[in-house]
Amino acid sequence: MGEFSEKNETCGTLCLKYLLFTYNCCFWLAGLAVMAVGIWTLALKSDYISLLASGTYLATAYILVVAGVVVMLTGVLGCCATFKERRNLLRLYFILLLLIFLLEVIAGVLAYVYYQQLNTELKENLKDTMTKRYHQPGHEGVTNAVDKLQQEFHCCGSNNSQDWRDSEWVRSGEAGGRVVPDSCCKTVVAGCGQRDHASNIYKVEGGCITKLETFVQEHLRVIGAVGIGIACVQVFGMVFTCCLYRSLKLEHY
């Protein structure tokens, strides 16, 4: 009976080892995907960050990048801990899994919370940002972001083109007779913003606030889904680790 029990435990441990190894390979790929989503957000989808009053959108992307790097390192550590059967490495592996789990849950929760607050934030701040910082010294990032926003989404102003009447740039006289930025024009040429007729600018298409909100919300959904999704997968890794740790402990005694 004793030999039979020992063989069963050895077989169970072997199965757990290969199961955890397979999990770690998938986990490493998941870490690569998480890091890629974070870098993608920062590199390609961050043009409009300067138009957002809160830093939450940027923070969630950085959290994903950090979590992705740690996931990849943890995956390698998990493979080493599994085949060397070192319980101290398994403990470290479990702690890192728990840390990554918390990071990704935080990223997902931040994305969800900011998703709910985004509409209010844009309504309160976007018009002021566009009218007070556009073409102002030290705010080149805002100027470029506004120009790209209006051209890419075919919109003009925060709520509508009339918002530009309150622009410090237009009122200062530095606009050169423009009543809206040239980026409001359907065909951009130097000075085209002097004429604000609907045939020349995006006047009837509406303001940029709803289009920017939709754009950011779409990416917050991606960030939130990736964060929460990978966190759920990690629960299985923590369960497998606990089972293997217990199995090795029993064999040791």
mmCIF file of C-alpha atoms in Angstrom:
data_model
loop_
_atom_site.group_PDB
_atom_site.id
_atom_site.type_symbol
_atom_site.label_atom_id
_atom_site.label_comp_id
_atom_site.label_asym_id
_atom_site.label_seq_id
_atom_site.Cartn_x
_atom_site.Cartn_y
_atom_site.Cartn_z
ATOM 1 C CA MET A 1 0.000 0.000 0.000
ATOM 2 C CA GLY A 2 2.861 2.366 0.860
ATOM 3 C CA GLU A 3 4.568 1.802 -2.527
ATOM 4 C CA PHE A 4 1.278 2.301 -4.365
ATOM 5 C CA SER A 5 0.628 5.568 -2.518
ATOM 6 C CA GLU A 6 4.168 6.801 -3.226
ATOM 7 C CA LYS A 7 3.804 6.014 -6.944
ATOM 8 C CA ASN A 8 0.510 7.873 -7.058
ATOM 9 C CA GLU A 9 2.033 10.918 -5.419
ATOM 10 C CA THR A 10 5.017 10.829 -7.812
ATOM 11 C CA CYS A 11 2.709 10.520 -10.811
ATOM 12 C CA GLY A 12 0.584 13.398 -9.492
ATOM 13 C CA THR A 13 3.652 15.557 -8.982
ATOM 14 C CA LEU A 14 4.872 14.777 -12.508
ATOM 15 C CA CYS A 15 1.500 15.737 -13.979
ATOM 16 C CA LEU A 16 1.470 18.972 -11.989
ATOM 17 C CA LYS A 17 5.014 19.789 -13.158
ATOM 18 C CA TYR A 18 4.122 19.434 -16.838
ATOM 19 C CA LEU A 19 0.834 21.208 -16.351
ATOM 20 C CA LEU A 20 2.574 24.146 -14.665
ATOM 21 C CA PHE A 21 5.292 24.166 -17.345
ATOM 22 C CA THR A 22 2.654 24.356 -20.094
ATOM 23 C CA TYR A 23 0.870 27.058 -18.155
ATOM 24 C CA ASN A 24 4.121 29.067 -17.850
ATOM 25 C CA CYS A 25 4.747 28.901 -21.596
ATOM 26 C CA CYS A 26 1.260 30.289 -22.215
ATOM 27 C CA PHE A 27 1.750 32.761 -19.385
ATOM 28 C CA TRP A 28 4.962 34.058 -20.978
ATOM 29 C CA LEU A 29 3.103 34.637 -24.260
ATOM 30 C CA ALA A 30 0.317 36.358 -22.317
ATOM 31 C CA GLY A 31 2.925 38.644 -20.726
ATOM 32 C CA LEU A 32 4.213 39.519 -24.181
ATOM 33 C CA ALA A 33 0.645 40.345 -25.255
ATOM 34 C CA VAL A 34 0.028 42.502 -22.157
ATOM 35 C CA MET A 35 3.266 44.426 -22.708
ATOM 36 C CA ALA A 36 2.424 44.834 -26.410
ATOM 37 C CA VAL A 37 -0.997 46.328 -25.575
ATOM 38 C CA GLY A 38 0.635 48.770 -23.130
ATOM 39 C CA ILE A 39 3.321 49.825 -25.633
ATOM 40 C CA TRP A 40 0.708 50.043 -28.414
ATOM 41 C CA THR A 41 -1.353 52.387 -26.251
ATOM 42 C CA LEU A 42 1.646 54.581 -25.376
ATOM 43 C CA ALA A 43 3.212 54.654 -28.835
ATOM 44 C CA LEU A 44 0.262 54.769 -31.203
ATOM 45 C CA LYS A 45 -2.796 55.747 -29.190
ATOM 46 C CA SER A 46 -1.417 58.466 -26.918
ATOM 47 C CA ASP A 47 -1.731 61.444 -29.275
ATOM 48 C CA TYR A 48 -4.616 62.876 -27.309
ATOM 49 C CA ILE A 49 -3.293 62.335 -23.780
ATOM 50 C CA SER A 50 -2.421 66.051 -23.523
ATOM 51 C CA LEU A 51 -6.141 66.829 -23.980
ATOM 52 C CA LEU A 52 -7.136 64.727 -20.957
ATOM 53 C CA ALA A 53 -7.141 66.384 -17.543
ATOM 54 C CA SER A 54 -6.568 63.120 -15.697
ATOM 55 C CA GLY A 55 -3.450 60.942 -15.943
ATOM 56 C CA THR A 56 -5.448 57.734 -15.405
ATOM 57 C CA TYR A 57 -5.419 56.694 -19.082
ATOM 58 C CA LEU A 58 -1.624 57.004 -19.199
ATOM 59 C CA ALA A 59 -1.218 55.277 -15.823
ATOM 60 C CA THR A 60 -3.171 52.195 -16.941
ATOM 61 C CA ALA A 61 -0.960 51.840 -20.019
ATOM 62 C CA TYR A 62 2.237 52.065 -17.935
ATOM 63 C CA ILE A 63 0.872 49.517 -15.465
ATOM 64 C CA LEU A 64 0.264 47.083 -18.337
ATOM 65 C CA VAL A 65 3.821 47.548 -19.663
ATOM 66 C CA VAL A 66 5.322 46.913 -16.202
ATOM 67 C CA ALA A 67 3.001 43.966 -15.597
ATOM 68 C CA GLY A 68 3.877 42.477 -18.998
ATOM 69 C CA VAL A 69 7.624 42.624 -18.289
ATOM 70 C CA VAL A 70 7.172 41.074 -14.842
ATOM 71 C CA VAL A 71 4.896 38.372 -16.305
ATOM 72 C CA MET A 72 7.562 37.358 -18.831
ATOM 73 C CA LEU A 73 10.269 37.179 -16.151
ATOM 74 C CA THR A 74 7.917 35.297 -13.854
ATOM 75 C CA GLY A 75 7.140 32.782 -16.593
ATOM 76 C CA VAL A 76 10.850 31.950 -16.907
ATOM 77 C CA LEU A 77 11.172 31.714 -13.116
ATOM 78 C CA GLY A 78 8.135 29.427 -13.010
ATOM 79 C CA CYS A 79 9.696 27.003 -15.487
ATOM 80 C CA CYS A 80 12.923 26.885 -13.450
ATOM 81 C CA ALA A 81 11.046 26.416 -10.180
ATOM 82 C CA THR A 82 8.906 23.648 -11.676
ATOM 83 C CA PHE A 83 11.671 21.423 -13.015
ATOM 84 C CA LYS A 84 14.215 22.063 -10.270
ATOM 85 C CA GLU A 85 11.505 21.321 -7.694
ATOM 86 C CA ARG A 86 12.776 24.119 -5.464
ATOM 87 C CA ARG A 87 10.099 25.078 -2.974
ATOM 88 C CA ASN A 88 11.729 28.447 -2.226
ATOM 89 C CA LEU A 89 11.541 29.313 -5.949
ATOM 90 C CA LEU A 90 7.902 28.204 -6.006
ATOM 91 C CA ARG A 91 7.200 30.521 -3.071
ATOM 92 C CA LEU A 92 8.846 33.425 -4.924
ATOM 93 C CA TYR A 93 6.929 32.490 -8.068
ATOM 94 C CA PHE A 94 3.624 32.514 -6.168
ATOM 95 C CA ILE A 95 4.407 35.934 -4.632
ATOM 96 C CA LEU A 96 5.214 37.374 -8.085
ATOM 97 C CA LEU A 97 1.997 35.906 -9.496
ATOM 98 C CA LEU A 98 0.061 37.557 -6.697
ATOM 99 C CA LEU A 99 1.826 40.889 -7.336
ATOM 100 C CA ILE A 100 1.072 40.749 -11.070
ATOM 101 C CA PHE A 101 -2.511 39.754 -10.298
ATOM 102 C CA LEU A 102 -2.922 42.869 -8.148
ATOM 103 C CA LEU A 103 -1.261 45.107 -10.786
ATOM 104 C CA GLU A 104 -3.560 43.899 -13.528
ATOM 105 C CA VAL A 105 -6.679 44.113 -11.381
ATOM 106 C CA ILE A 106 -5.681 47.710 -10.538
ATOM 107 C CA ALA A 107 -5.201 48.477 -14.253
ATOM 108 C CA GLY A 108 -8.581 46.962 -15.071
ATOM 109 C CA VAL A 109 -10.369 48.788 -12.252
ATOM 110 C CA LEU A 110 -8.705 52.113 -13.161
ATOM 111 C CA ALA A 111 -9.759 51.661 -16.784
ATOM 112 C CA TYR A 112 -13.340 50.891 -15.719
ATOM 113 C CA VAL A 113 -13.555 53.828 -13.276
ATOM 114 C CA TYR A 114 -12.054 56.268 -15.775
ATOM 115 C CA TYR A 115 -14.415 54.921 -18.435
ATOM 116 C CA GLN A 116 -17.335 56.019 -16.241
ATOM 117 C CA GLN A 117 -15.808 59.447 -15.483
ATOM 118 C CA LEU A 118 -14.571 60.298 -18.966
ATOM 119 C CA ASN A 119 -17.716 62.047 -20.216
ATOM 120 C CA THR A 120 -17.826 64.383 -17.204
ATOM 121 C CA GLU A 121 -14.117 65.140 -17.431
ATOM 122 C CA LEU A 122 -14.258 66.035 -21.122
ATOM 123 C CA LYS A 123 -17.331 68.232 -20.669
ATOM 124 C CA GLU A 124 -15.605 70.134 -17.855
ATOM 125 C CA ASN A 125 -12.134 70.478 -19.322
ATOM 126 C CA LEU A 126 -11.850 69.932 -23.080
ATOM 127 C CA LYS A 127 -13.193 73.315 -24.158
ATOM 128 C CA ASP A 128 -10.897 75.178 -21.735
ATOM 129 C CA THR A 129 -7.916 73.126 -22.863
ATOM 130 C CA MET A 130 -8.589 73.857 -26.540
ATOM 131 C CA THR A 131 -9.372 77.553 -26.176
ATOM 132 C CA LYS A 132 -6.773 78.488 -23.545
ATOM 133 C CA ARG A 133 -3.786 76.369 -24.593
ATOM 134 C CA TYR A 134 -4.054 76.144 -28.381
ATOM 135 C CA HIS A 135 -1.097 77.914 -30.018
ATOM 136 C CA GLN A 136 0.123 79.123 -26.639
ATOM 137 C CA PRO A 137 3.829 79.036 -25.652
ATOM 138 C CA GLY A 138 4.791 75.792 -23.932
ATOM 139 C CA HIS A 139 1.685 73.947 -25.130
ATOM 140 C CA GLU A 140 2.887 72.663 -28.490
ATOM 141 C CA GLY A 141 1.677 69.158 -27.566
ATOM 142 C CA VAL A 142 -1.882 70.444 -27.100
ATOM 143 C CA THR A 143 -1.714 72.362 -30.395
ATOM 144 C CA ASN A 144 -0.591 69.273 -32.316
ATOM 145 C CA ALA A 145 -3.160 67.080 -30.562
ATOM 146 C CA VAL A 146 -6.021 69.483 -31.346
ATOM 147 C CA ASP A 147 -5.000 69.781 -34.999
ATOM 148 C CA LYS A 148 -4.772 66.006 -35.368
ATOM 149 C CA LEU A 149 -8.055 65.473 -33.505
ATOM 150 C CA GLN A 150 -9.990 67.876 -35.735
ATOM 151 C CA GLN A 151 -8.543 66.470 -38.949
ATOM 152 C CA GLU A 152 -8.762 62.792 -38.023
ATOM 153 C CA PHE A 153 -12.321 62.922 -36.668
ATOM 154 C CA HIS A 154 -13.673 65.627 -38.993
ATOM 155 C CA CYS A 155 -14.797 67.922 -36.197
ATOM 156 C CA CYS A 156 -14.257 71.520 -35.110
ATOM 157 C CA GLY A 157 -14.118 72.810 -31.541
ATOM 158 C CA SER A 158 -15.120 70.974 -28.397
ATOM 159 C CA ASN A 159 -18.908 71.244 -28.755
ATOM 160 C CA ASN A 160 -19.014 73.044 -32.109
ATOM 161 C CA SER A 161 -17.024 75.517 -34.192
ATOM 162 C CA GLN A 162 -18.433 78.447 -32.178
ATOM 163 C CA ASP A 163 -16.155 77.434 -29.281
ATOM 164 C CA TRP A 164 -13.211 78.986 -31.111
ATOM 165 C CA ARG A 165 -14.708 82.453 -30.588
ATOM 166 C CA ASP A 166 -13.504 82.156 -26.976
ATOM 167 C CA SER A 167 -9.991 81.132 -28.014
ATOM 168 C CA GLU A 168 -7.172 83.249 -26.608
ATOM 169 C CA TRP A 169 -5.267 82.602 -29.823
ATOM 170 C CA VAL A 170 -8.095 83.978 -32.011
ATOM 171 C CA ARG A 171 -8.654 86.968 -29.718
ATOM 172 C CA SER A 172 -4.964 87.828 -29.529
ATOM 173 C CA GLY A 173 -4.704 88.674 -33.195
ATOM 174 C CA GLU A 174 -1.966 86.089 -33.734
ATOM 175 C CA ALA A 175 -4.439 83.993 -35.691
ATOM 176 C CA GLY A 176 -3.970 86.194 -38.764
ATOM 177 C CA GLY A 177 -7.672 86.793 -39.295
ATOM 178 C CA ARG A 178 -8.640 83.151 -38.730
ATOM 179 C CA VAL A 179 -11.847 82.493 -36.816
ATOM 180 C CA VAL A 180 -11.039 78.789 -36.469
ATOM 181 C CA PRO A 181 -7.764 76.842 -36.809
ATOM 182 C CA ASP A 182 -6.854 75.655 -40.288
ATOM 183 C CA SER A 183 -7.287 72.076 -39.015
ATOM 184 C CA CYS A 184 -11.057 72.682 -38.954
ATOM 185 C CA CYS A 185 -11.015 72.960 -42.753
ATOM 186 C CA LYS A 186 -12.151 70.142 -44.979
ATOM 187 C CA THR A 187 -9.209 70.886 -47.251
ATOM 188 C CA VAL A 188 -6.324 72.291 -45.232
ATOM 189 C CA VAL A 189 -4.418 75.165 -46.804
ATOM 190 C CA ALA A 190 -2.697 78.092 -45.086
ATOM 191 C CA GLY A 191 -5.278 80.654 -43.918
ATOM 192 C CA CYS A 192 -8.326 78.527 -44.744
ATOM 193 C CA GLY A 193 -9.597 79.065 -41.179
ATOM 194 C CA GLN A 194 -10.517 82.669 -42.048
ATOM 195 C CA ARG A 195 -13.780 81.453 -43.536
ATOM 196 C CA ASP A 196 -16.078 79.444 -41.267
ATOM 197 C CA HIS A 197 -18.792 78.515 -43.759
ATOM 198 C CA ALA A 198 -20.113 74.933 -43.607
ATOM 199 C CA SER A 199 -18.767 74.283 -47.092
ATOM 200 C CA ASN A 200 -15.241 75.078 -45.873
ATOM 201 C CA ILE A 201 -15.024 73.731 -42.314
ATOM 202 C CA TYR A 202 -16.468 70.858 -40.271
ATOM 203 C CA LYS A 203 -19.344 72.946 -38.992
ATOM 204 C CA VAL A 204 -22.384 70.702 -39.250
ATOM 205 C CA GLU A 205 -20.398 67.577 -38.315
ATOM 206 C CA GLY A 206 -20.371 68.742 -34.690
ATOM 207 C CA GLY A 207 -17.719 69.091 -32.035
ATOM 208 C CA CYS A 208 -14.874 66.782 -31.097
ATOM 209 C CA ILE A 209 -15.937 65.923 -27.550
ATOM 210 C CA THR A 210 -18.124 62.898 -28.365
ATOM 211 C CA LYS A 211 -15.631 61.582 -30.926
ATOM 212 C CA LEU A 212 -12.691 61.861 -28.529
ATOM 213 C CA GLU A 213 -14.783 60.219 -25.796
ATOM 214 C CA THR A 214 -15.625 57.269 -28.081
ATOM 215 C CA PHE A 215 -11.967 56.919 -29.112
ATOM 216 C CA VAL A 216 -10.655 56.846 -25.531
ATOM 217 C CA GLN A 217 -13.449 54.582 -24.293
ATOM 218 C CA GLU A 218 -12.689 51.999 -26.983
ATOM 219 C CA HIS A 219 -9.090 51.784 -25.825
ATOM 220 C CA LEU A 220 -10.055 51.750 -22.158
ATOM 221 C CA ARG A 221 -12.216 48.707 -22.911
ATOM 222 C CA VAL A 222 -9.203 46.964 -24.475
ATOM 223 C CA ILE A 223 -6.947 47.863 -21.516
ATOM 224 C CA GLY A 224 -9.561 46.785 -18.974
ATOM 225 C CA ALA A 225 -10.346 43.514 -20.750
ATOM 226 C CA VAL A 226 -6.664 42.582 -21.077
ATOM 227 C CA GLY A 227 -5.930 43.426 -17.438
ATOM 228 C CA ILE A 228 -8.885 41.547 -15.955
ATOM 229 C CA GLY A 229 -8.580 38.655 -18.442
ATOM 230 C CA ILE A 230 -4.926 37.917 -17.664
ATOM 231 C CA ALA A 231 -5.603 38.352 -13.931
ATOM 232 C CA CYS A 232 -8.262 35.622 -14.114
ATOM 233 C CA VAL A 233 -5.826 33.290 -15.910
ATOM 234 C CA GLN A 234 -3.295 33.863 -13.130
ATOM 235 C CA VAL A 235 -5.688 32.399 -10.577
ATOM 236 C CA PHE A 236 -5.143 28.995 -12.231
ATOM 237 C CA GLY A 237 -1.376 29.481 -12.025
ATOM 238 C CA MET A 238 -1.566 30.210 -8.312
ATOM 239 C CA VAL A 239 -3.731 27.111 -7.758
ATOM 240 C CA PHE A 240 -1.298 24.893 -9.724
ATOM 241 C CA THR A 241 1.644 26.343 -7.783
ATOM 242 C CA CYS A 242 -0.001 25.656 -4.415
ATOM 243 C CA CYS A 243 -0.799 22.075 -5.461
ATOM 244 C CA LEU A 244 2.763 21.410 -6.657
ATOM 245 C CA TYR A 245 4.253 23.014 -3.551
ATOM 246 C CA ARG A 246 2.069 20.814 -1.335
ATOM 247 C CA SER A 247 2.917 17.714 -3.367
ATOM 248 C CA LEU A 248 6.669 18.375 -3.107
ATOM 249 C CA LYS A 249 6.303 19.007 0.616
ATOM 250 C CA LEU A 250 4.540 15.664 1.119
ATOM 251 C CA GLU A 251 7.198 13.814 -0.888
ATOM 252 C CA HIS A 252 9.936 15.513 1.092
ATOM 253 C CA TYR A 253 8.486 14.146 4.313
#
